[in-house]
């Protein structure tokens, strides 16, 4: 099990499917699960929407519920790439406990290292597909998603939490609640690797694979 860790806009959502493909395991992004739930108006979406819109974290019990349900699915038996799944110390503890219960373990936490100025630039140029959630940089809202063949018919939209007020909140939340998780993993003895997240998409994929020794 690999955990991708880093600020919003660091490239976790771009790298997760590539790394998952290379490692032959599925990817799980709690942000994607929650956005799909909001779009579909499910009870999970209703519980999460207000937190997400203002850039706050969704409560730990909600996230740990999503995690427990997903990790127990047969597709996740051989591991997974987890994107943005661990954002608080209780979530890190809950994930390790859930993995213990399933007889599995964490292989590595990959920290995508990047400065705030670069994030603000990326996020202001970001759109995502309203169907498959693929993030794009520098493509306009309303354009067609071309990730899937055949096309999933998705259109690129701006995320409501990519507007400046919510981005400021998300960066503050990262500093206060998420950044301390890295030190928790180090103290706990889990393997943490740091990767420079500035570069082309291929360069960053290569750095992560090299850091993982693959
Ligand atoms: P992301 O797509 O990873 O940037 O997530 C978008 C939003 O979903 C976050 O700003 C949070 O509101 C919520 N979210 C996603 N993952 C988590 C998590 N592990 N813990 C708490 N909130 C989360």
PDB file of C-alpha atoms and ligand atoms in Angstrom:
ATOM      1  CA  UNK A   1       0.000   0.000   0.000  1.00  0.00           C
ATOM      2  CA  UNK A   2       1.433   3.353  -1.055  1.00  0.00           C
ATOM      3  CA  UNK A   3       0.200   6.670   0.399  1.00  0.00           C
ATOM      4  CA  UNK A   4       0.632   9.833  -1.710  1.00  0.00           C
ATOM      5  CA  UNK A   5       1.007  12.802   0.592  1.00  0.00           C
ATOM      6  CA  UNK A   6       1.283  16.518  -0.168  1.00  0.00           C
ATOM      7  CA  UNK A   7      -0.374  19.917  -0.447  1.00  0.00           C
ATOM      8  CA  UNK A   8      -3.378  20.488  -2.724  1.00  0.00           C
ATOM      9  CA  UNK A   9      -2.083  20.939  -6.284  1.00  0.00           C
ATOM     10  CA  UNK A  10       1.180  19.046  -5.667  1.00  0.00           C
ATOM     11  CA  UNK A  11       0.299  16.528  -8.408  1.00  0.00           C
ATOM     12  CA  UNK A  12      -1.040  13.575  -6.387  1.00  0.00           C
ATOM     13  CA  UNK A  13      -4.177  13.301  -8.543  1.00  0.00           C
ATOM     14  CA  UNK A  14      -2.136  13.374 -11.764  1.00  0.00           C
ATOM     15  CA  UNK A  15       0.395  10.821 -10.552  1.00  0.00           C
ATOM     16  CA  UNK A  16      -1.931   8.369  -8.730  1.00  0.00           C
ATOM     17  CA  UNK A  17      -3.377   6.647 -11.854  1.00  0.00           C
ATOM     18  CA  UNK A  18       0.053   6.539 -13.554  1.00  0.00           C
ATOM     19  CA  UNK A  19       1.750   5.009 -10.515  1.00  0.00           C
ATOM     20  CA  UNK A  20      -1.165   2.627  -9.964  1.00  0.00           C
ATOM     21  CA  UNK A  21      -0.898   1.505 -13.608  1.00  0.00           C
ATOM     22  CA  UNK A  22       2.855   0.982 -13.300  1.00  0.00           C
ATOM     23  CA  UNK A  23       2.483  -0.958 -10.038  1.00  0.00           C
ATOM     24  CA  UNK A  24      -0.532  -2.971 -11.249  1.00  0.00           C
ATOM     25  CA  UNK A  25      -2.846  -1.927  -8.414  1.00  0.00           C
ATOM     26  CA  UNK A  26      -5.913   0.352  -8.204  1.00  0.00           C
ATOM     27  CA  UNK A  27      -5.800   3.988  -7.084  1.00  0.00           C
ATOM     28  CA  UNK A  28      -8.102   5.448  -4.474  1.00  0.00           C
ATOM     29  CA  UNK A  29      -8.616   9.202  -4.030  1.00  0.00           C
ATOM     30  CA  UNK A  30     -10.997  10.128  -1.225  1.00  0.00           C
ATOM     31  CA  UNK A  31     -11.474  13.548  -2.887  1.00  0.00           C
ATOM     32  CA  UNK A  32     -12.752  11.816  -6.063  1.00  0.00           C
ATOM     33  CA  UNK A  33     -15.055   9.513  -4.066  1.00  0.00           C
ATOM     34  CA  UNK A  34     -16.452  12.514  -2.179  1.00  0.00           C
ATOM     35  CA  UNK A  35     -16.894  14.697  -5.301  1.00  0.00           C
ATOM     36  CA  UNK A  36     -18.781  11.850  -7.042  1.00  0.00           C
ATOM     37  CA  UNK A  37     -20.973  11.473  -3.922  1.00  0.00           C
ATOM     38  CA  UNK A  38     -21.714  15.227  -3.897  1.00  0.00           C
ATOM     39  CA  UNK A  39     -22.548  15.158  -7.629  1.00  0.00           C
ATOM     40  CA  UNK A  40     -24.902  12.183  -7.101  1.00  0.00           C
ATOM     41  CA  UNK A  41     -26.507  13.681  -3.965  1.00  0.00           C
ATOM     42  CA  UNK A  42     -25.881  10.562  -1.828  1.00  0.00           C
ATOM     43  CA  UNK A  43     -25.923  10.681   2.027  1.00  0.00           C
ATOM     44  CA  UNK A  44     -22.082  10.670   1.951  1.00  0.00           C
ATOM     45  CA  UNK A  45     -22.117  13.636  -0.438  1.00  0.00           C
ATOM     46  CA  UNK A  46     -24.626  15.496   1.731  1.00  0.00           C
ATOM     47  CA  UNK A  47     -22.450  14.928   4.815  1.00  0.00           C
ATOM     48  CA  UNK A  48     -19.288  16.116   3.024  1.00  0.00           C
ATOM     49  CA  UNK A  49     -20.356  19.006   0.772  1.00  0.00           C
ATOM     50  CA  UNK A  50     -20.219  21.982   3.145  1.00  0.00           C
ATOM     51  CA  UNK A  51     -16.784  20.993   4.473  1.00  0.00           C
ATOM     52  CA  UNK A  52     -15.423  20.533   0.953  1.00  0.00           C
ATOM     53  CA  UNK A  53     -16.838  23.773  -0.457  1.00  0.00           C
ATOM     54  CA  UNK A  54     -15.047  25.877   2.130  1.00  0.00           C
ATOM     55  CA  UNK A  55     -11.817  23.862   1.916  1.00  0.00           C
ATOM     56  CA  UNK A  56     -12.087  22.203   5.334  1.00  0.00           C
ATOM     57  CA  UNK A  57     -11.462  18.544   6.031  1.00  0.00           C
ATOM     58  CA  UNK A  58     -14.383  16.140   6.078  1.00  0.00           C
ATOM     59  CA  UNK A  59     -14.626  14.525   9.586  1.00  0.00           C
ATOM     60  CA  UNK A  60     -12.301  11.589  10.252  1.00  0.00           C
ATOM     61  CA  UNK A  61     -15.104   9.098  10.955  1.00  0.00           C
ATOM     62  CA  UNK A  62     -16.582   9.740   7.492  1.00  0.00           C
ATOM     63  CA  UNK A  63     -13.182   9.222   5.799  1.00  0.00           C
ATOM     64  CA  UNK A  64     -12.376   6.129   7.856  1.00  0.00           C
ATOM     65  CA  UNK A  65     -15.777   4.680   6.862  1.00  0.00           C
ATOM     66  CA  UNK A  66     -14.987   5.182   3.158  1.00  0.00           C
ATOM     67  CA  UNK A  67     -11.556   3.665   3.659  1.00  0.00           C
ATOM     68  CA  UNK A  68     -12.738   0.570   5.549  1.00  0.00           C
ATOM     69  CA  UNK A  69     -15.350  -0.149   2.893  1.00  0.00           C
ATOM     70  CA  UNK A  70     -12.949   0.311  -0.041  1.00  0.00           C
ATOM     71  CA  UNK A  71      -9.929  -1.533   1.330  1.00  0.00           C
ATOM     72  CA  UNK A  72     -12.019  -4.631   2.080  1.00  0.00           C
ATOM     73  CA  UNK A  73     -13.052  -4.882  -1.632  1.00  0.00           C
ATOM     74  CA  UNK A  74     -11.373  -7.717  -3.606  1.00  0.00           C
ATOM     75  CA  UNK A  75      -9.810  -5.234  -6.087  1.00  0.00           C
ATOM     76  CA  UNK A  76      -7.665  -3.845  -3.259  1.00  0.00           C
ATOM     77  CA  UNK A  77      -6.285  -7.177  -2.083  1.00  0.00           C
ATOM     78  CA  UNK A  78      -2.945  -6.693  -3.845  1.00  0.00           C
ATOM     79  CA  UNK A  79      -2.464  -3.147  -2.546  1.00  0.00           C
ATOM     80  CA  UNK A  80      -3.332   0.322  -3.825  1.00  0.00           C
ATOM     81  CA  UNK A  81      -2.084   3.827  -4.388  1.00  0.00           C
ATOM     82  CA  UNK A  82      -3.911   6.090  -1.925  1.00  0.00           C
ATOM     83  CA  UNK A  83      -4.220   9.731  -3.001  1.00  0.00           C
ATOM     84  CA  UNK A  84      -5.040  12.358  -0.373  1.00  0.00           C
ATOM     85  CA  UNK A  85      -6.462   9.678   1.876  1.00  0.00           C
ATOM     86  CA  UNK A  86      -4.403  10.434   4.974  1.00  0.00           C
ATOM     87  CA  UNK A  87      -4.757  14.016   6.108  1.00  0.00           C
ATOM     88  CA  UNK A  88      -4.834  13.802   9.915  1.00  0.00           C
ATOM     89  CA  UNK A  89      -3.086  11.755  12.604  1.00  0.00           C
ATOM     90  CA  UNK A  90      -6.334   9.895  13.524  1.00  0.00           C
ATOM     91  CA  UNK A  91      -6.645   8.917   9.833  1.00  0.00           C
ATOM     92  CA  UNK A  92      -3.037   7.625   9.782  1.00  0.00           C
ATOM     93  CA  UNK A  93      -3.744   5.582  12.931  1.00  0.00           C
ATOM     94  CA  UNK A  94      -7.050   4.352  11.484  1.00  0.00           C
ATOM     95  CA  UNK A  95      -5.447   3.314   8.182  1.00  0.00           C
ATOM     96  CA  UNK A  96      -2.664   1.372   9.905  1.00  0.00           C
ATOM     97  CA  UNK A  97      -5.235  -0.352  12.119  1.00  0.00           C
ATOM     98  CA  UNK A  98      -7.441  -1.222   9.131  1.00  0.00           C
ATOM     99  CA  UNK A  99      -4.401  -2.629   7.263  1.00  0.00           C
ATOM    100  CA  UNK A 100      -3.354  -4.658  10.321  1.00  0.00           C
ATOM    101  CA  UNK A 101      -6.874  -6.101  10.499  1.00  0.00           C
ATOM    102  CA  UNK A 102      -6.626  -7.163   6.846  1.00  0.00           C
ATOM    103  CA  UNK A 103      -3.110  -8.609   7.306  1.00  0.00           C
ATOM    104  CA  UNK A 104      -1.582  -5.961   5.039  1.00  0.00           C
ATOM    105  CA  UNK A 105       0.923  -3.193   5.573  1.00  0.00           C
ATOM    106  CA  UNK A 106       2.014   0.217   4.379  1.00  0.00           C
ATOM    107  CA  UNK A 107       4.955   0.043   1.937  1.00  0.00           C
ATOM    108  CA  UNK A 108       5.757   3.750   1.755  1.00  0.00           C
ATOM    109  CA  UNK A 109       4.486   7.280   2.183  1.00  0.00           C
ATOM    110  CA  UNK A 110       5.508   9.461  -0.775  1.00  0.00           C
ATOM    111  CA  UNK A 111       5.763  13.160   0.090  1.00  0.00           C
ATOM    112  CA  UNK A 112       5.317  15.447  -2.951  1.00  0.00           C
ATOM    113  CA  UNK A 113       7.500  18.408  -2.031  1.00  0.00           C
ATOM    114  CA  UNK A 114       6.514  21.776  -3.572  1.00  0.00           C
ATOM    115  CA  UNK A 115       6.424  25.499  -2.658  1.00  0.00           C
ATOM    116  CA  UNK A 116       3.119  27.345  -2.148  1.00  0.00           C
ATOM    117  CA  UNK A 117       3.702  29.809  -5.049  1.00  0.00           C
ATOM    118  CA  UNK A 118       3.817  26.955  -7.575  1.00  0.00           C
ATOM    119  CA  UNK A 119       0.603  25.472  -6.134  1.00  0.00           C
ATOM    120  CA  UNK A 120      -1.343  28.685  -6.480  1.00  0.00           C
ATOM    121  CA  UNK A 121      -0.209  28.913 -10.120  1.00  0.00           C
ATOM    122  CA  UNK A 122      -1.236  25.310 -10.838  1.00  0.00           C
ATOM    123  CA  UNK A 123      -4.578  25.458  -9.037  1.00  0.00           C
ATOM    124  CA  UNK A 124      -5.642  28.674 -10.780  1.00  0.00           C
ATOM    125  CA  UNK A 125      -5.060  26.899 -14.139  1.00  0.00           C
ATOM    126  CA  UNK A 126      -6.746  23.610 -13.075  1.00  0.00           C
ATOM    127  CA  UNK A 127      -9.937  22.037 -14.423  1.00  0.00           C
ATOM    128  CA  UNK A 128     -11.198  18.501 -13.748  1.00  0.00           C
ATOM    129  CA  UNK A 129     -13.446  16.101 -15.689  1.00  0.00           C
ATOM    130  CA  UNK A 130     -16.928  16.044 -14.156  1.00  0.00           C
ATOM    131  CA  UNK A 131     -17.149  12.281 -14.828  1.00  0.00           C
ATOM    132  CA  UNK A 132     -13.734  10.645 -14.247  1.00  0.00           C
ATOM    133  CA  UNK A 133     -12.211  13.516 -12.166  1.00  0.00           C
ATOM    134  CA  UNK A 134      -8.975  13.606 -14.183  1.00  0.00           C
ATOM    135  CA  UNK A 135      -7.231  16.906 -13.425  1.00  0.00           C
ATOM    136  CA  UNK A 136      -5.962  19.091 -16.311  1.00  0.00           C
ATOM    137  CA  UNK A 137      -3.712  22.147 -16.255  1.00  0.00           C
ATOM    138  CA  UNK A 138      -4.396  25.011 -18.685  1.00  0.00           C
ATOM    139  CA  UNK A 139      -7.523  23.504 -20.304  1.00  0.00           C
ATOM    140  CA  UNK A 140     -10.681  25.643 -20.281  1.00  0.00           C
ATOM    141  CA  UNK A 141     -13.979  24.800 -18.548  1.00  0.00           C
ATOM    142  CA  UNK A 142     -16.441  23.283 -21.059  1.00  0.00           C
ATOM    143  CA  UNK A 143     -13.805  21.385 -23.059  1.00  0.00           C
ATOM    144  CA  UNK A 144     -14.185  17.599 -23.459  1.00  0.00           C
ATOM    145  CA  UNK A 145     -12.241  15.168 -21.276  1.00  0.00           C
ATOM    146  CA  UNK A 146      -9.987  13.035 -23.493  1.00  0.00           C
ATOM    147  CA  UNK A 147      -8.547  10.699 -20.868  1.00  0.00           C
ATOM    148  CA  UNK A 148     -10.794   7.710 -21.546  1.00  0.00           C
ATOM    149  CA  UNK A 149     -11.096   5.863 -24.866  1.00  0.00           C
ATOM    150  CA  UNK A 150     -13.918   5.729 -25.811  1.00  0.00           C
ATOM    151  CA  UNK A 151     -14.689   9.126 -24.314  1.00  0.00           C
ATOM    152  CA  UNK A 152     -16.647   9.148 -21.059  1.00  0.00           C
ATOM    153  CA  UNK A 153     -18.504  12.228 -22.371  1.00  0.00           C
ATOM    154  CA  UNK A 154     -17.158  14.244 -19.442  1.00  0.00           C
ATOM    155  CA  UNK A 155     -16.715  17.990 -19.538  1.00  0.00           C
ATOM    156  CA  UNK A 156     -13.981  19.938 -17.813  1.00  0.00           C
ATOM    157  CA  UNK A 157     -15.180  22.059 -14.887  1.00  0.00           C
ATOM    158  CA  UNK A 158     -13.523  24.186 -12.200  1.00  0.00           C
ATOM    159  CA  UNK A 159     -13.612  22.695  -8.702  1.00  0.00           C
ATOM    160  CA  UNK A 160     -15.559  24.994  -6.331  1.00  0.00           C
ATOM    161  CA  UNK A 161     -12.749  24.552  -3.794  1.00  0.00           C
ATOM    162  CA  UNK A 162     -10.143  25.758  -6.324  1.00  0.00           C
ATOM    163  CA  UNK A 163     -11.317  29.368  -5.916  1.00  0.00           C
ATOM    164  CA  UNK A 164      -8.873  31.596  -3.962  1.00  0.00           C
ATOM    165  CA  UNK A 165     -10.663  31.690  -0.556  1.00  0.00           C
ATOM    166  CA  UNK A 166     -11.007  27.916  -0.369  1.00  0.00           C
ATOM    167  CA  UNK A 167      -7.413  27.420  -1.588  1.00  0.00           C
ATOM    168  CA  UNK A 168      -6.144  29.640   1.253  1.00  0.00           C
ATOM    169  CA  UNK A 169      -8.162  27.554   3.726  1.00  0.00           C
ATOM    170  CA  UNK A 170      -6.844  24.295   2.220  1.00  0.00           C
ATOM    171  CA  UNK A 171      -3.229  25.437   2.504  1.00  0.00           C
ATOM    172  CA  UNK A 172      -3.787  26.473   6.144  1.00  0.00           C
ATOM    173  CA  UNK A 173      -5.486  23.135   6.861  1.00  0.00           C
ATOM    174  CA  UNK A 174      -2.497  21.351   5.298  1.00  0.00           C
ATOM    175  CA  UNK A 175      -0.036  23.248   7.494  1.00  0.00           C
ATOM    176  CA  UNK A 176      -2.016  22.765  10.716  1.00  0.00           C
ATOM    177  CA  UNK A 177      -3.558  19.300  10.414  1.00  0.00           C
ATOM    178  CA  UNK A 178      -1.886  17.389   7.585  1.00  0.00           C
ATOM    179  CA  UNK A 179       1.823  18.349   7.694  1.00  0.00           C
ATOM    180  CA  UNK A 180       2.250  16.877  11.246  1.00  0.00           C
ATOM    181  CA  UNK A 181       1.205  13.473   9.864  1.00  0.00           C
ATOM    182  CA  UNK A 182       4.569  13.132   8.100  1.00  0.00           C
ATOM    183  CA  UNK A 183       6.475  13.380  11.400  1.00  0.00           C
ATOM    184  CA  UNK A 184       3.969  10.914  12.896  1.00  0.00           C
ATOM    185  CA  UNK A 185       4.822   8.394  10.143  1.00  0.00           C
ATOM    186  CA  UNK A 186       8.551   8.927  10.717  1.00  0.00           C
ATOM    187  CA  UNK A 187       8.182   8.399  14.481  1.00  0.00           C
ATOM    188  CA  UNK A 188       6.017   5.369  13.863  1.00  0.00           C
ATOM    189  CA  UNK A 189       8.751   3.780  11.740  1.00  0.00           C
ATOM    190  CA  UNK A 190       6.880   3.840   8.434  1.00  0.00           C
ATOM    191  CA  UNK A 191       8.985   4.450   5.322  1.00  0.00           C
ATOM    192  CA  UNK A 192       8.703   8.069   4.116  1.00  0.00           C
ATOM    193  CA  UNK A 193      10.241   9.131   0.776  1.00  0.00           C
ATOM    194  CA  UNK A 194      10.457  12.747  -0.382  1.00  0.00           C
ATOM    195  CA  UNK A 195      10.121  13.604  -4.060  1.00  0.00           C
ATOM    196  CA  UNK A 196      10.643  16.959  -5.742  1.00  0.00           C
ATOM    197  CA  UNK A 197       7.169  17.607  -7.244  1.00  0.00           C
ATOM    198  CA  UNK A 198       8.291  20.312  -9.690  1.00  0.00           C
ATOM    199  CA  UNK A 199       8.971  19.008 -13.186  1.00  0.00           C
ATOM    200  CA  UNK A 200       7.120  17.384 -16.072  1.00  0.00           C
ATOM    201  CA  UNK A 201       4.533  14.729 -15.314  1.00  0.00           C
ATOM    202  CA  UNK A 202       6.915  12.029 -16.645  1.00  0.00           C
ATOM    203  CA  UNK A 203       9.842  13.334 -14.591  1.00  0.00           C
ATOM    204  CA  UNK A 204       7.830  13.212 -11.375  1.00  0.00           C
ATOM    205  CA  UNK A 205       6.527   9.687 -12.154  1.00  0.00           C
ATOM    206  CA  UNK A 206      10.139   8.595 -12.758  1.00  0.00           C
ATOM    207  CA  UNK A 207      11.320  10.135  -9.488  1.00  0.00           C
ATOM    208  CA  UNK A 208       8.568   8.405  -7.488  1.00  0.00           C
ATOM    209  CA  UNK A 209       9.260   5.008  -9.096  1.00  0.00           C
ATOM    210  CA  UNK A 210      12.992   5.443  -8.461  1.00  0.00           C
ATOM    211  CA  UNK A 211      12.365   6.482  -4.843  1.00  0.00           C
ATOM    212  CA  UNK A 212      10.229   3.346  -4.407  1.00  0.00           C
ATOM    213  CA  UNK A 213      13.052   1.275  -5.894  1.00  0.00           C
ATOM    214  CA  UNK A 214      10.947   0.150  -8.906  1.00  0.00           C
TER     215      UNK A 214
HETATM  216  P1  LIG B   1      -8.716  16.508  -2.837  1.00  0.00           P
HETATM  217  O1  LIG B   1      -9.362  16.170  -4.130  1.00  0.00           O
HETATM  218  O2  LIG B   1      -7.816  15.415  -2.340  1.00  0.00           O
HETATM  219  O3  LIG B   1      -8.047  17.857  -2.867  1.00  0.00           O
HETATM  220  O4  LIG B   1      -9.899  16.605  -1.765  1.00  0.00           O
HETATM  221  C1  LIG B   1     -10.904  17.581  -1.900  1.00  0.00           C
HETATM  222  C2  LIG B   1     -11.607  17.815  -0.588  1.00  0.00           C
HETATM  223  O5  LIG B   1     -12.231  16.606  -0.139  1.00  0.00           O
HETATM  224  C3  LIG B   1     -10.702  18.232   0.559  1.00  0.00           C
HETATM  225  O6  LIG B   1     -10.425  19.622   0.571  1.00  0.00           O
HETATM  226  C4  LIG B   1     -11.540  17.790   1.761  1.00  0.00           C
HETATM  227  O7  LIG B   1     -12.621  18.662   1.983  1.00  0.00           O
HETATM  228  C5  LIG B   1     -12.128  16.486   1.283  1.00  0.00           C
HETATM  229  N1  LIG B   1     -11.227  15.339   1.570  1.00  0.00           N
HETATM  230  C6  LIG B   1     -10.621  14.510   0.679  1.00  0.00           C
HETATM  231  N2  LIG B   1      -9.873  13.587   1.290  1.00  0.00           N
HETATM  232  C7  LIG B   1      -9.993  13.843   2.625  1.00  0.00           C
HETATM  233  C8  LIG B   1      -9.445  13.258   3.803  1.00  0.00           C
HETATM  234  N3  LIG B   1      -8.613  12.214   3.747  1.00  0.00           N
HETATM  235  N4  LIG B   1      -9.771  13.814   4.987  1.00  0.00           N
HETATM  236  C9  LIG B   1     -10.612  14.846   5.090  1.00  0.00           C
HETATM  237  N5  LIG B   1     -11.153  15.461   4.023  1.00  0.00           N
HETATM  238  C10 LIG B   1     -10.864  14.969   2.803  1.00  0.00           C
END
